[in-house]
Short mmCIF file of C-alpha atoms in Angstrom, two decimals:
data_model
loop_
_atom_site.label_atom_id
_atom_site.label_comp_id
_atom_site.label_asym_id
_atom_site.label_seq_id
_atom_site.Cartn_x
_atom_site.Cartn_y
_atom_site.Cartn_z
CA UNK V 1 122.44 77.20 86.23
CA UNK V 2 121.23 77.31 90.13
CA UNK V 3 124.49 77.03 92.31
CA UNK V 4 124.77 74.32 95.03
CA UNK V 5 123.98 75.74 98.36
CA UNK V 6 126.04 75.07 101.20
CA UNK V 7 125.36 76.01 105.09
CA UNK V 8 127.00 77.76 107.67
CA UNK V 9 127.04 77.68 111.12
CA UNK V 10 128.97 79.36 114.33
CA UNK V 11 131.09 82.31 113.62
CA UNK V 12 130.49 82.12 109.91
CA UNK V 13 127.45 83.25 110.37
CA UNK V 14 127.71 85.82 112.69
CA UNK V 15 130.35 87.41 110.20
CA UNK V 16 127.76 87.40 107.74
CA UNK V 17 125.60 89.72 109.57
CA UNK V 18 128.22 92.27 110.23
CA UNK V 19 126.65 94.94 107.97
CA UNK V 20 123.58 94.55 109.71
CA UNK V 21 124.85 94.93 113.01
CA UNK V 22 127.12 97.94 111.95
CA UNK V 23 124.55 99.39 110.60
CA UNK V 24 122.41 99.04 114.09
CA UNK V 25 125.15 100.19 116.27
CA UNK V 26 125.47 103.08 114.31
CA UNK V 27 122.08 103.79 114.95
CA UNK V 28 121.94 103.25 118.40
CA UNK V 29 124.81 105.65 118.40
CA UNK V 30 123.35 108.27 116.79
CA UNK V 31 120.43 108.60 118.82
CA UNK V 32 122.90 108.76 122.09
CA UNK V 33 124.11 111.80 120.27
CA UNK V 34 121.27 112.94 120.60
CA UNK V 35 121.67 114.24 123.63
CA UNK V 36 124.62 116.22 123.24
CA UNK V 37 123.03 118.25 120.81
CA UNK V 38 125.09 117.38 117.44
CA UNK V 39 124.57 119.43 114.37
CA UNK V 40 122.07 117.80 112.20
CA UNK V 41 124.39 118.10 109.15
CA UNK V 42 126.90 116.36 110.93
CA UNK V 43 124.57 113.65 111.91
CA UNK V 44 123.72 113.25 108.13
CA UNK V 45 127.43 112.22 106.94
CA UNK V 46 127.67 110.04 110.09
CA UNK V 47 124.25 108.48 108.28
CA UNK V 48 125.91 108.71 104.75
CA UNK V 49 129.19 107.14 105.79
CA UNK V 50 127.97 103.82 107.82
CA UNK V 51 125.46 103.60 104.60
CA UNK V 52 128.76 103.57 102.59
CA UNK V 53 130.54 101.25 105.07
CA UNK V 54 128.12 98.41 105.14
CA UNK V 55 127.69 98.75 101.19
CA UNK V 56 131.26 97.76 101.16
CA UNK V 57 130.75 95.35 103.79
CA UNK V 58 127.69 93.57 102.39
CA UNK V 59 130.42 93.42 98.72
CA UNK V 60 133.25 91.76 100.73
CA UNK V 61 131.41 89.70 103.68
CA UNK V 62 128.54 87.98 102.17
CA UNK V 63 129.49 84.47 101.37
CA UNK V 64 128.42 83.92 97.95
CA UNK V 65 127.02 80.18 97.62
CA UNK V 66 126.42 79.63 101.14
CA UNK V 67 123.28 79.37 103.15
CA UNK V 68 121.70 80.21 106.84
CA UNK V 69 119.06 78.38 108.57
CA UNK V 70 117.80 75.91 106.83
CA UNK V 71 117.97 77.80 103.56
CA UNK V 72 115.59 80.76 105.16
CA UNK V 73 119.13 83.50 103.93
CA UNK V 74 121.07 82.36 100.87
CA UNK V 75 123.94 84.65 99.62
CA UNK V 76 124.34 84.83 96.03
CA UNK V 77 125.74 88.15 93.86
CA UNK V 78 122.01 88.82 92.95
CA UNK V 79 121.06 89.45 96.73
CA UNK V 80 124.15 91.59 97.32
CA UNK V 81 123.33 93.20 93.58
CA UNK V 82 120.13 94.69 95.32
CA UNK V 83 121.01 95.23 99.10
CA UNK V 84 123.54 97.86 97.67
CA UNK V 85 121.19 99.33 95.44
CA UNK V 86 119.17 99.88 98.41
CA UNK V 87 121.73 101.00 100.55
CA UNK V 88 122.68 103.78 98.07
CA UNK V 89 118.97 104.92 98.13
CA UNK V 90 119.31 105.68 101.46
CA UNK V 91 122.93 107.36 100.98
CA UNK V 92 120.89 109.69 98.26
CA UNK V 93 118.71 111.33 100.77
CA UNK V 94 120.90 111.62 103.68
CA UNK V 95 122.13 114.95 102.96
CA UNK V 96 119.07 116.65 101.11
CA UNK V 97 116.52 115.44 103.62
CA UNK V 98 118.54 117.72 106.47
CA UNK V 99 116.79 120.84 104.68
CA UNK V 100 113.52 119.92 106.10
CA UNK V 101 114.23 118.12 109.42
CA UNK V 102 113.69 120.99 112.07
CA UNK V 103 114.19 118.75 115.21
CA UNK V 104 114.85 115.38 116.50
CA UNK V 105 117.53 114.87 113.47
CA UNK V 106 119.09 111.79 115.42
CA UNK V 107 115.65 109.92 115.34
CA UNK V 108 115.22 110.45 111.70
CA UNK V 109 118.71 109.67 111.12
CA UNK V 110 119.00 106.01 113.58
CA UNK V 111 115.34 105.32 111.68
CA UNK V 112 116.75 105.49 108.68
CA UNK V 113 119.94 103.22 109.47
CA UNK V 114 117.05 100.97 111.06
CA UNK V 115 115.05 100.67 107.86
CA UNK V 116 118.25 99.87 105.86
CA UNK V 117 119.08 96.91 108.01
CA UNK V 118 115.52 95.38 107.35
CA UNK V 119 115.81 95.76 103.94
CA UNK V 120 119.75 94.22 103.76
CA UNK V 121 117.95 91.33 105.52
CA UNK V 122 115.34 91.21 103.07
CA UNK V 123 117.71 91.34 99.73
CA UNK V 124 119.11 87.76 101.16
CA UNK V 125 116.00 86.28 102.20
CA UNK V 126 114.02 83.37 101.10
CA UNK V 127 112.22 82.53 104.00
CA UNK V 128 108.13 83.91 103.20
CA UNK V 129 107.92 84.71 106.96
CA UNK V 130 111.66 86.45 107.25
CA UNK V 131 110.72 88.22 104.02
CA UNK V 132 107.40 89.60 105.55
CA UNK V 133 108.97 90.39 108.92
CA UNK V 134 111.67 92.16 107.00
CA UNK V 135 109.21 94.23 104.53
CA UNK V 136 107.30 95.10 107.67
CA UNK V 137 110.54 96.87 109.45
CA UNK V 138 110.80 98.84 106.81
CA UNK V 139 107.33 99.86 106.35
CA UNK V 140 106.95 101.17 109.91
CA UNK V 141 109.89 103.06 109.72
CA UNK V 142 109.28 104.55 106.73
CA UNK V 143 105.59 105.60 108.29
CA UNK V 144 107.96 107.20 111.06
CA UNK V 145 109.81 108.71 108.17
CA UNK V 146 107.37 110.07 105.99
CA UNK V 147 105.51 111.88 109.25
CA UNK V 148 108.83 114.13 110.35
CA UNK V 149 107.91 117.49 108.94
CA UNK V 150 104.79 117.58 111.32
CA UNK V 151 102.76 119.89 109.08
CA UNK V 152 98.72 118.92 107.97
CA UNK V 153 100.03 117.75 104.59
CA UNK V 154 102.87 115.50 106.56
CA UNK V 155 100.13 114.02 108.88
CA UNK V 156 97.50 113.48 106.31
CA UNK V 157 99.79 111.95 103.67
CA UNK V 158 101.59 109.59 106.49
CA UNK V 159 97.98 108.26 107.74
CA UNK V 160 96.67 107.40 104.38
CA UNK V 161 100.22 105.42 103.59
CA UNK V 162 99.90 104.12 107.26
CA UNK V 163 96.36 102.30 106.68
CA UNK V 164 97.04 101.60 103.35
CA UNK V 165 100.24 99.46 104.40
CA UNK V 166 97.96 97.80 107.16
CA UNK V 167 95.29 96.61 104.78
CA UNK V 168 98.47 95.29 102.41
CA UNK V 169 99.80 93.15 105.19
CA UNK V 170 96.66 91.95 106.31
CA UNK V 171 96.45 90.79 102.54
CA UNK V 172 99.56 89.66 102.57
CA UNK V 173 99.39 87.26 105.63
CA UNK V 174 96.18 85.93 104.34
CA UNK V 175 98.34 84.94 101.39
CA UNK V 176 100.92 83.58 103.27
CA UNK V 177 98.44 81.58 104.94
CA UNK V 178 96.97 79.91 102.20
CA UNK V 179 100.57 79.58 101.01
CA UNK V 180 101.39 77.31 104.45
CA UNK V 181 97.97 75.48 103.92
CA UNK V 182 98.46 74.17 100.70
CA UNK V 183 102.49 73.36 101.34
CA UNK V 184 103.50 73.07 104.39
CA UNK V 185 106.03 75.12 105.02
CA UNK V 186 107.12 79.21 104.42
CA UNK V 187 110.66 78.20 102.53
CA UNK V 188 110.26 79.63 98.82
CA UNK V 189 112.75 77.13 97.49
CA UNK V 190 110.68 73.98 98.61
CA UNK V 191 107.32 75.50 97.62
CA UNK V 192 109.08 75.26 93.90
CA UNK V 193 107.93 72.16 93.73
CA UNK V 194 104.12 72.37 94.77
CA UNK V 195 101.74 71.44 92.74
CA UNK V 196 99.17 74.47 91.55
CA UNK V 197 95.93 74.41 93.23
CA UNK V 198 93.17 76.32 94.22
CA UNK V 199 94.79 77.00 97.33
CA UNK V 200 97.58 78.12 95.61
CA UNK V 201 95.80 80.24 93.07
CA UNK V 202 93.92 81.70 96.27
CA UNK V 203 97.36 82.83 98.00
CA UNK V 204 98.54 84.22 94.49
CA UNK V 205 95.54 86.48 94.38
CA UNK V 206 96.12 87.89 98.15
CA UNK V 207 99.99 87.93 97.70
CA UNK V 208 99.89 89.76 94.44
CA UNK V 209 97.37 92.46 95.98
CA UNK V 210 99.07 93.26 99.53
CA UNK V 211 102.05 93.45 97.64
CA UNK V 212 100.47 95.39 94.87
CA UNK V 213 100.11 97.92 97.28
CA UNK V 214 103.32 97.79 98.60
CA UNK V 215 104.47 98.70 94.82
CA UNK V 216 102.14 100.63 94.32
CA UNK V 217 100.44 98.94 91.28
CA UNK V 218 96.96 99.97 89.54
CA UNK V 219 94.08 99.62 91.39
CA UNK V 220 96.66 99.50 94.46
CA UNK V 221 97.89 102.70 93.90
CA UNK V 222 95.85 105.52 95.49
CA UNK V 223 98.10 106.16 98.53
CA UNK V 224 101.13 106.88 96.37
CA UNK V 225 99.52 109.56 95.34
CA UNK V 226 98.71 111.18 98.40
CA UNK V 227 101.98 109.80 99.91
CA UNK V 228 104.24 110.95 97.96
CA UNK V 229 102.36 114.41 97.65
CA UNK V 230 102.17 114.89 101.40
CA UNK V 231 105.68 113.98 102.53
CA UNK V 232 108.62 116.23 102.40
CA UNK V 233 110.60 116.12 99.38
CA UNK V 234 113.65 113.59 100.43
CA UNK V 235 110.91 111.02 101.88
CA UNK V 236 109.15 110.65 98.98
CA UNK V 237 112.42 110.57 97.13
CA UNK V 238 112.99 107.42 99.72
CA UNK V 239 109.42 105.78 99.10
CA UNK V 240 109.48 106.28 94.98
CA UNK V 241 113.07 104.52 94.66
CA UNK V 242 114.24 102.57 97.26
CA UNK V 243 110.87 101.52 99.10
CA UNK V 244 109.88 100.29 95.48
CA UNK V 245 112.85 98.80 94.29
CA UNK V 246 112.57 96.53 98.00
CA UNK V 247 108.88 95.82 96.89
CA UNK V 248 110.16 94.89 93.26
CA UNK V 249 112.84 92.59 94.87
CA UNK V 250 110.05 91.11 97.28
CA UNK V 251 107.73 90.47 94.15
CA UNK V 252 110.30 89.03 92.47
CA UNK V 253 111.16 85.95 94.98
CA UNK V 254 107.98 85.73 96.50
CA UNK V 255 106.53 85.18 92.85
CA UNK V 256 109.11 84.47 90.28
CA UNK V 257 110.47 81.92 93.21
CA UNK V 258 107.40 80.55 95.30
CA UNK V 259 105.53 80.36 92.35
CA UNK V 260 107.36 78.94 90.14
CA UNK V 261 105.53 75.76 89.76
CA UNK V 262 102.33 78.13 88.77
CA UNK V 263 104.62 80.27 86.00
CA UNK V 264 101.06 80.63 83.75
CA UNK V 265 98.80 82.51 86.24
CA UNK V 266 101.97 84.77 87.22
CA UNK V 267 102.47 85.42 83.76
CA UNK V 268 98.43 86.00 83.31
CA UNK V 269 98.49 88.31 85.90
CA UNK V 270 101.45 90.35 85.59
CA UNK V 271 100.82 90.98 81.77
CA UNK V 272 97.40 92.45 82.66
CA UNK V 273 98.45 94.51 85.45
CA UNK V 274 101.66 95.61 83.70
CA UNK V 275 99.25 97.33 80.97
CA UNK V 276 96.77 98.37 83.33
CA UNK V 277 99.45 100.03 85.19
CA UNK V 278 101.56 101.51 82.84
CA UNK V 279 98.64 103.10 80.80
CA UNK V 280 97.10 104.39 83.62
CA UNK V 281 100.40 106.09 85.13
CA UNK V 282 101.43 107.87 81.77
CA UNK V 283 97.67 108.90 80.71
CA UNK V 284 96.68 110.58 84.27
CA UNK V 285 100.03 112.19 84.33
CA UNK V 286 99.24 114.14 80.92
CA UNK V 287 96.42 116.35 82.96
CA UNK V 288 98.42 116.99 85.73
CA UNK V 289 99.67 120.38 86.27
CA UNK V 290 100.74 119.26 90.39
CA UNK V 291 104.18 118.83 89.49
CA UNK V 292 104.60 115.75 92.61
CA UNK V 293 101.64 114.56 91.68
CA UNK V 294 103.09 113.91 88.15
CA UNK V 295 106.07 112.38 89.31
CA UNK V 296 104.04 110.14 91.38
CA UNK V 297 101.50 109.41 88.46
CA UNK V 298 105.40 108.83 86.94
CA UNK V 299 105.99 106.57 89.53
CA UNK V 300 102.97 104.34 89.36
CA UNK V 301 103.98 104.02 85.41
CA UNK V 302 107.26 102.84 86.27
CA UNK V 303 106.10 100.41 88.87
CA UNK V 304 104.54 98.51 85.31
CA UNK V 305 107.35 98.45 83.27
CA UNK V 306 109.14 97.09 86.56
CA UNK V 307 106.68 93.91 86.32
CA UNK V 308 106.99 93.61 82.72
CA UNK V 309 110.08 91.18 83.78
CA UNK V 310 107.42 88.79 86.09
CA UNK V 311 105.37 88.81 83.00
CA UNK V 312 108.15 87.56 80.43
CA UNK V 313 109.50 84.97 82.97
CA UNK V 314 106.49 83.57 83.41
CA UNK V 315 105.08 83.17 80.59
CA UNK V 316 108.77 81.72 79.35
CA UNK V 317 108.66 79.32 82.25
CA UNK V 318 112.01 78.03 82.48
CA UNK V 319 114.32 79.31 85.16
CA UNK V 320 117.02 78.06 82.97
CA UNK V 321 116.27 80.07 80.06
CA UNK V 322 118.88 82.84 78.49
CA UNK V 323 115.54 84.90 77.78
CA UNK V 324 114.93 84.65 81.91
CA UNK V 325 117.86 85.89 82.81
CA UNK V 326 118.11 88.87 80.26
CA UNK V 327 114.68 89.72 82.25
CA UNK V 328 116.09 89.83 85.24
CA UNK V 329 119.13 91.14 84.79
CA UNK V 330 116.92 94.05 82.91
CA UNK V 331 115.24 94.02 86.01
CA UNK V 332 117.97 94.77 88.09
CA UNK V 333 120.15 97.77 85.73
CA UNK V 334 116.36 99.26 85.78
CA UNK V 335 116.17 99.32 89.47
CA UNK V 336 119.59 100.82 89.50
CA UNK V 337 119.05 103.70 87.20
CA UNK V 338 115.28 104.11 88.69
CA UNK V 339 116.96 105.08 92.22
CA UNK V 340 119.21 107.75 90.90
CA UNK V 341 116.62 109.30 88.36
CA UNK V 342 113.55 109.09 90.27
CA UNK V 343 114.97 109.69 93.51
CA UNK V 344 117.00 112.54 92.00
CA UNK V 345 113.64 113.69 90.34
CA UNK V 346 111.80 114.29 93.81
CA UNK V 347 114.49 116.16 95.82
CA UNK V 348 115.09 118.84 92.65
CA UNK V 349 111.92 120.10 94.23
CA UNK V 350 113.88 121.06 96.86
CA UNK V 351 114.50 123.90 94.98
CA UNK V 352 111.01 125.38 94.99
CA UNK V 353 110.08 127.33 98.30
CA UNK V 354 106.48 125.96 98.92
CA UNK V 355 104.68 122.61 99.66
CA UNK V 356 102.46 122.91 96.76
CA UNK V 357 104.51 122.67 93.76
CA UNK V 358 103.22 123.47 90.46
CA UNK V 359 104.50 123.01 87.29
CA UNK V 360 104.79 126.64 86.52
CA UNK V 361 106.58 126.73 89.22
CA UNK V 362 110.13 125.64 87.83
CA UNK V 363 109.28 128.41 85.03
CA UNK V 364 112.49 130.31 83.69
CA UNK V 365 114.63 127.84 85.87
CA UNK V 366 117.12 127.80 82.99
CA UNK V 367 117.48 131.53 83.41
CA UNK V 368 118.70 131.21 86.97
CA UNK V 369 120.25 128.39 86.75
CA UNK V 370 121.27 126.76 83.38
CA UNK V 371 123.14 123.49 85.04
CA UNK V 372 120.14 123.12 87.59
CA UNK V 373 117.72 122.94 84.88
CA UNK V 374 120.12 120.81 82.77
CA UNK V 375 120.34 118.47 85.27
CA UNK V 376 116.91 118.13 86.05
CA UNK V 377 116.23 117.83 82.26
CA UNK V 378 118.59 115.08 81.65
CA UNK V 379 116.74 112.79 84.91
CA UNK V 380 113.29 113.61 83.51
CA UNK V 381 114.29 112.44 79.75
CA UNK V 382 115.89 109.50 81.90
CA UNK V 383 112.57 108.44 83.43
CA UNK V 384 110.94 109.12 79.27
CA UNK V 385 113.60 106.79 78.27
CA UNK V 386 115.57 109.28 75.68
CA UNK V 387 119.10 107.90 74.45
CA UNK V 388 122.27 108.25 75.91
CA UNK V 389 120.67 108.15 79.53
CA UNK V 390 120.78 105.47 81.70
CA UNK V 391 116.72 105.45 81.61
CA UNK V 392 117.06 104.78 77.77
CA UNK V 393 119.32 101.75 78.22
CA UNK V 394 117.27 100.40 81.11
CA UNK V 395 114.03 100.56 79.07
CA UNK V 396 115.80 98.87 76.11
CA UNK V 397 117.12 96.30 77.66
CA UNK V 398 113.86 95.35 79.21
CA UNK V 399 112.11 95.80 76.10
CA UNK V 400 114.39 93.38 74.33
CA UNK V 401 113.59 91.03 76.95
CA UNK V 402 110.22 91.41 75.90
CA UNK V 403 110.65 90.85 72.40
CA UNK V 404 113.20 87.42 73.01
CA UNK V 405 110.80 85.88 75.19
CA UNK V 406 107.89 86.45 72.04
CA UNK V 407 105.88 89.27 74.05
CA UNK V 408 106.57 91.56 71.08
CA UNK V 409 103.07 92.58 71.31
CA UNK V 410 104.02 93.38 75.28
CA UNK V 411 107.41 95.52 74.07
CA UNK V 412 104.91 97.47 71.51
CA UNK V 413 102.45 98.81 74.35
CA UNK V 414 105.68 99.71 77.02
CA UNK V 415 107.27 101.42 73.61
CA UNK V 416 103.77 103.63 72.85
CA UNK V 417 103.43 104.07 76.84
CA UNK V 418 107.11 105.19 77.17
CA UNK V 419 106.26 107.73 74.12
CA UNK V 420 102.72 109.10 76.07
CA UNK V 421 105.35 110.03 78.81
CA UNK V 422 107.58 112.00 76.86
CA UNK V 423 104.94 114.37 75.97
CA UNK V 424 104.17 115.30 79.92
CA UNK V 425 108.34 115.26 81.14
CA UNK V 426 108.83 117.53 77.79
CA UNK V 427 106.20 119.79 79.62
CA UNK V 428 108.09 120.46 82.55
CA UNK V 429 111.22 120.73 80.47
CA UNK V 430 109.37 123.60 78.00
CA UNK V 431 108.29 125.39 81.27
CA UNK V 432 112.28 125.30 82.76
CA UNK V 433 113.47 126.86 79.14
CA UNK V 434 111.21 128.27 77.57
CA UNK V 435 108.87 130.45 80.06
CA UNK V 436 110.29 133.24 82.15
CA UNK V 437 110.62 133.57 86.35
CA UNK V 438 107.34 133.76 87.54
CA UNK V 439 107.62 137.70 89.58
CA UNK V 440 108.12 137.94 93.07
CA UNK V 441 109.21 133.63 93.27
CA UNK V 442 113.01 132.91 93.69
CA UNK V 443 114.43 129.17 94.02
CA UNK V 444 116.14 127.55 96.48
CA UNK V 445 119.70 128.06 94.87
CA UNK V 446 122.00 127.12 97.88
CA UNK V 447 124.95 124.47 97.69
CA UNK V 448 123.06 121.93 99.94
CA UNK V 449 120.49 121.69 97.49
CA UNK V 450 122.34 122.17 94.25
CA UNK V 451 125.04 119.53 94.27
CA UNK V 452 122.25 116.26 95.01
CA UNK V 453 120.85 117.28 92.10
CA UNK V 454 123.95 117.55 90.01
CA UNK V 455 125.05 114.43 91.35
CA UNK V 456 121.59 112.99 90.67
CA UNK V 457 122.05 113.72 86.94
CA UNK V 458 125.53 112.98 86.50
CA UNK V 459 125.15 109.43 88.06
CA UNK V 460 121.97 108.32 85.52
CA UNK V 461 123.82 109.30 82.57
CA UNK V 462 127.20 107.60 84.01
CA UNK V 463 125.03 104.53 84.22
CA UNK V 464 124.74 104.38 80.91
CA UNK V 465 128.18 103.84 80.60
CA UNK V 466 128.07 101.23 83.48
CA UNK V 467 126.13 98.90 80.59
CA UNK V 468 129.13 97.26 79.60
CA UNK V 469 129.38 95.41 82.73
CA UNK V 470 125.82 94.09 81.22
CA UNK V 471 127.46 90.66 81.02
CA UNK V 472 127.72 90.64 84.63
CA UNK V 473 124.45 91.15 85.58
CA UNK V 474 123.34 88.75 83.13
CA UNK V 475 125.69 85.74 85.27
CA UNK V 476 124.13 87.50 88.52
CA UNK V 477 120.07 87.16 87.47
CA UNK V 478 120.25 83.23 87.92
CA UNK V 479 121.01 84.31 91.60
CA UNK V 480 117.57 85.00 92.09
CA UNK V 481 116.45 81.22 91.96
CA UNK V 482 118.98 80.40 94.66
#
């Protein structure tokens, strides 16, 4: 049941932004450092720890029930649920992405603190302007982010994601405009009662394609590609977990929220792009021998089992429903679990010493290192959605969601699209283990690069241990309808 609301005002609310604040002081500080010349690996646990901090501080200070400005930031467990989740994306490429930073570390560093504060404001938002304002800070910093290393590839992959993102927002304002028209007002909990119109309809179309970009959805997809190809390793890390998983939490309000009054075109919608999407993702993949360009073809397929949970609540239609908040709450374990094991997925190419990396490029990996190519084995089965991983018990779950809310037929095209992946993640794994060192090629075997990994892979399969706090997340799903 949706929780009473209450406001604060004064101090209260200033308390409530501490994390935020922290988080921007710390910047600030780090780029005074700058001048003194600090070690960039230094400079990276600074980054890591104030992450850490306002993780903890986002846990103990939000007030839970309680609202700001006229409703625009509600606290519930569901927003803090996700702003930690993001706030450990960032804390996963902290210490990887010093490998490839060659100069202006503090910049990189404050940006990233920067980015993490738009996107704590975001996970408490319900506000369609605050929302868009937030999704926007983190867009241009991550276009500051993803051009560091400089090089042709850097520049060419940060321009397309650059003007990509600028013909989403434009997209996305025209939605929000058509939103105001027809309503009134930019508050997602009063627009639950609007009646569905063409006006309406007109603002779902734009909303659902700027942010279809954002998440990188089929036919929105092309700059993920070339993003995520063209950026160092640890960026695209950053922009295949927790850029997405903001872009999944902004689809969910804006949509599952706003739109609520209009729950059959939603669920129209999403079903068709969830199948356009996933197909599309898993069958390119299969001819790719670009080994980023598969995990971004990956990426794209997991971007349409994310939906899948739009699709069963709205064709379900009832906020109130058990079946709605299994979807959700699927939705949220999956974005977990997706950070770790596609995040973790991206920087194990730290390991290979070139920009372009092929597939046969991890060959006879297990021969150099067995727990290297263990661990990156047990992410990739992860994102396949093999048991005993936390992939496998994110998939399920959302797949049973499927099923309860009488999308069977729905759960029986993610199940064959899940098994098309396995045959192109095996791939890689029969190239790690079964192929020998390719002569004269020698991996990246030092500590700095080693231990992400292995903490990468030890974290998805601990998740799937973490399922038996499933009840939780079930009682923290309702969050999302404030």
């Amino acid at each position: 049941m949706t929780a009473a609301i209450i406001s604060l005002s004064g101090a209260q609310a200033l308390v409530t932004f501490t994390p935020e604040i922290f988080l921007g002081l710390v910047g600030f500080i780090i780029l005074a450092l700058g001048t003194f010349r600090i070690e960039k690996r230094i400079i990276s646990w600074i980054s890591f720890g104030a992450l850490g901090i306002s993780a903890i501080m986002v846990f103990f200070l939000s007030p839970v029930g309680k609202s700001l400005f006229n409703g625009t930031f509600q606290y519930s467990d569901f927003g803090i649920y996700f702003a930690i989740v993001m706030l450990l994306s960032g804390m996963l490429i902290s210490y990887p992405a010093t490998r490839s930073i060659k100069s202006k570390s503090e910049v990189f560093y404050a940006t990233l603190l920067f980015v993490s504060v738009g996107m704590i404001f975001a996970a408490f938002s319900y506000n369609i302007i605050t929302l868009f304002v937030a999704f926007e800070s983190v867009s241009i910093g991550t276009y500051v982010l993803a051009s560091f290393g400089k090089s042709r590839r850097n520049l060419e992959g940060t321009i397309k994601y650059f003007f990509t993102g600028t013909i989403a927002t434009a997209f996305i304002l025209f939605g929000a405009s058509f939103f105001f028209l027809q309503t009134g007002t930019f508050n997602l909990q009063v627009l639950k009662s609007a009646s569905p119109s063409p006006e309406l309809l007109i603002s779902l179309v734009f909303l659902i394609i700027g942010f279809g970009f954002k998440l990188a959805i089929f036919p929105m997809h092309q700059w993920a590609l070339d993003a995520y190809d063209g950026t160092e390793n640890s960026i695209s890390a950053y922009l295949a977990a927790g850029s997405k998983v903001l872009a999944f939490l902004v689809i969910l309000k804006i949509f599952l929220v706003g739109f609520s009054s209009d729950f059959r075109d939603v669920s129209y919608l999403f079903i068709i792009l969830s199948i356009l999407t996933m197909t599309y993702g898993n069958v390119a993949a299969l001819s790719q021998n670009n080994l980023k360009r598969l995990l971004a073809y990956s990426s794209i397929a997991q971007a349409g089992y994310l939906i899948l949970v739009l699709a069963v609540v709205g064709f379900v239609g009832n906020t109130n429903s058990a079946v709605v908040d299994v979807a959700v709450a699927a939705g949220m374990f999956y974005a977990l679990v997706y950070v770790f094991m596609k995040g973790g997925a991206f920087i194990t190419l730290n390991l290979i010493k070139k920009d372009n990396v092929m597939i046969s490029d991890v060959s006879g990996l297990a021969k150099k290192s067995p727990a290297t190519a263990v661990s990156f084995a047990v992410m990739l089965l992860a994102l396949a959605g093999v048991p005993i991983t936390g992939g496998f018990f994110a998939k399920y779950l959302l797949f049973l969601s499927l099923i309860e809310g009488n999308l069977w037929w729905l759960a029986i095209i993610a199940i064959l699209n899940s098994a098309i992946s396995v045959f192109y993640y095996f791939r890689i794994i029969l190239y790690m283990f079964g192929k020998d060192p390719i002569p004269g090629e020698s991996f990246d075997m030092s500590t700095s690069t080693r231990v992400p990994i292995y903490a990468s892979a030890f974290i998805t399969v601990a998740l799937s241990v973490v399922v038996i706090w499933w009840p939780s997340l079930i009682s923290m799903a309702n969050g999302l309808f404030g």
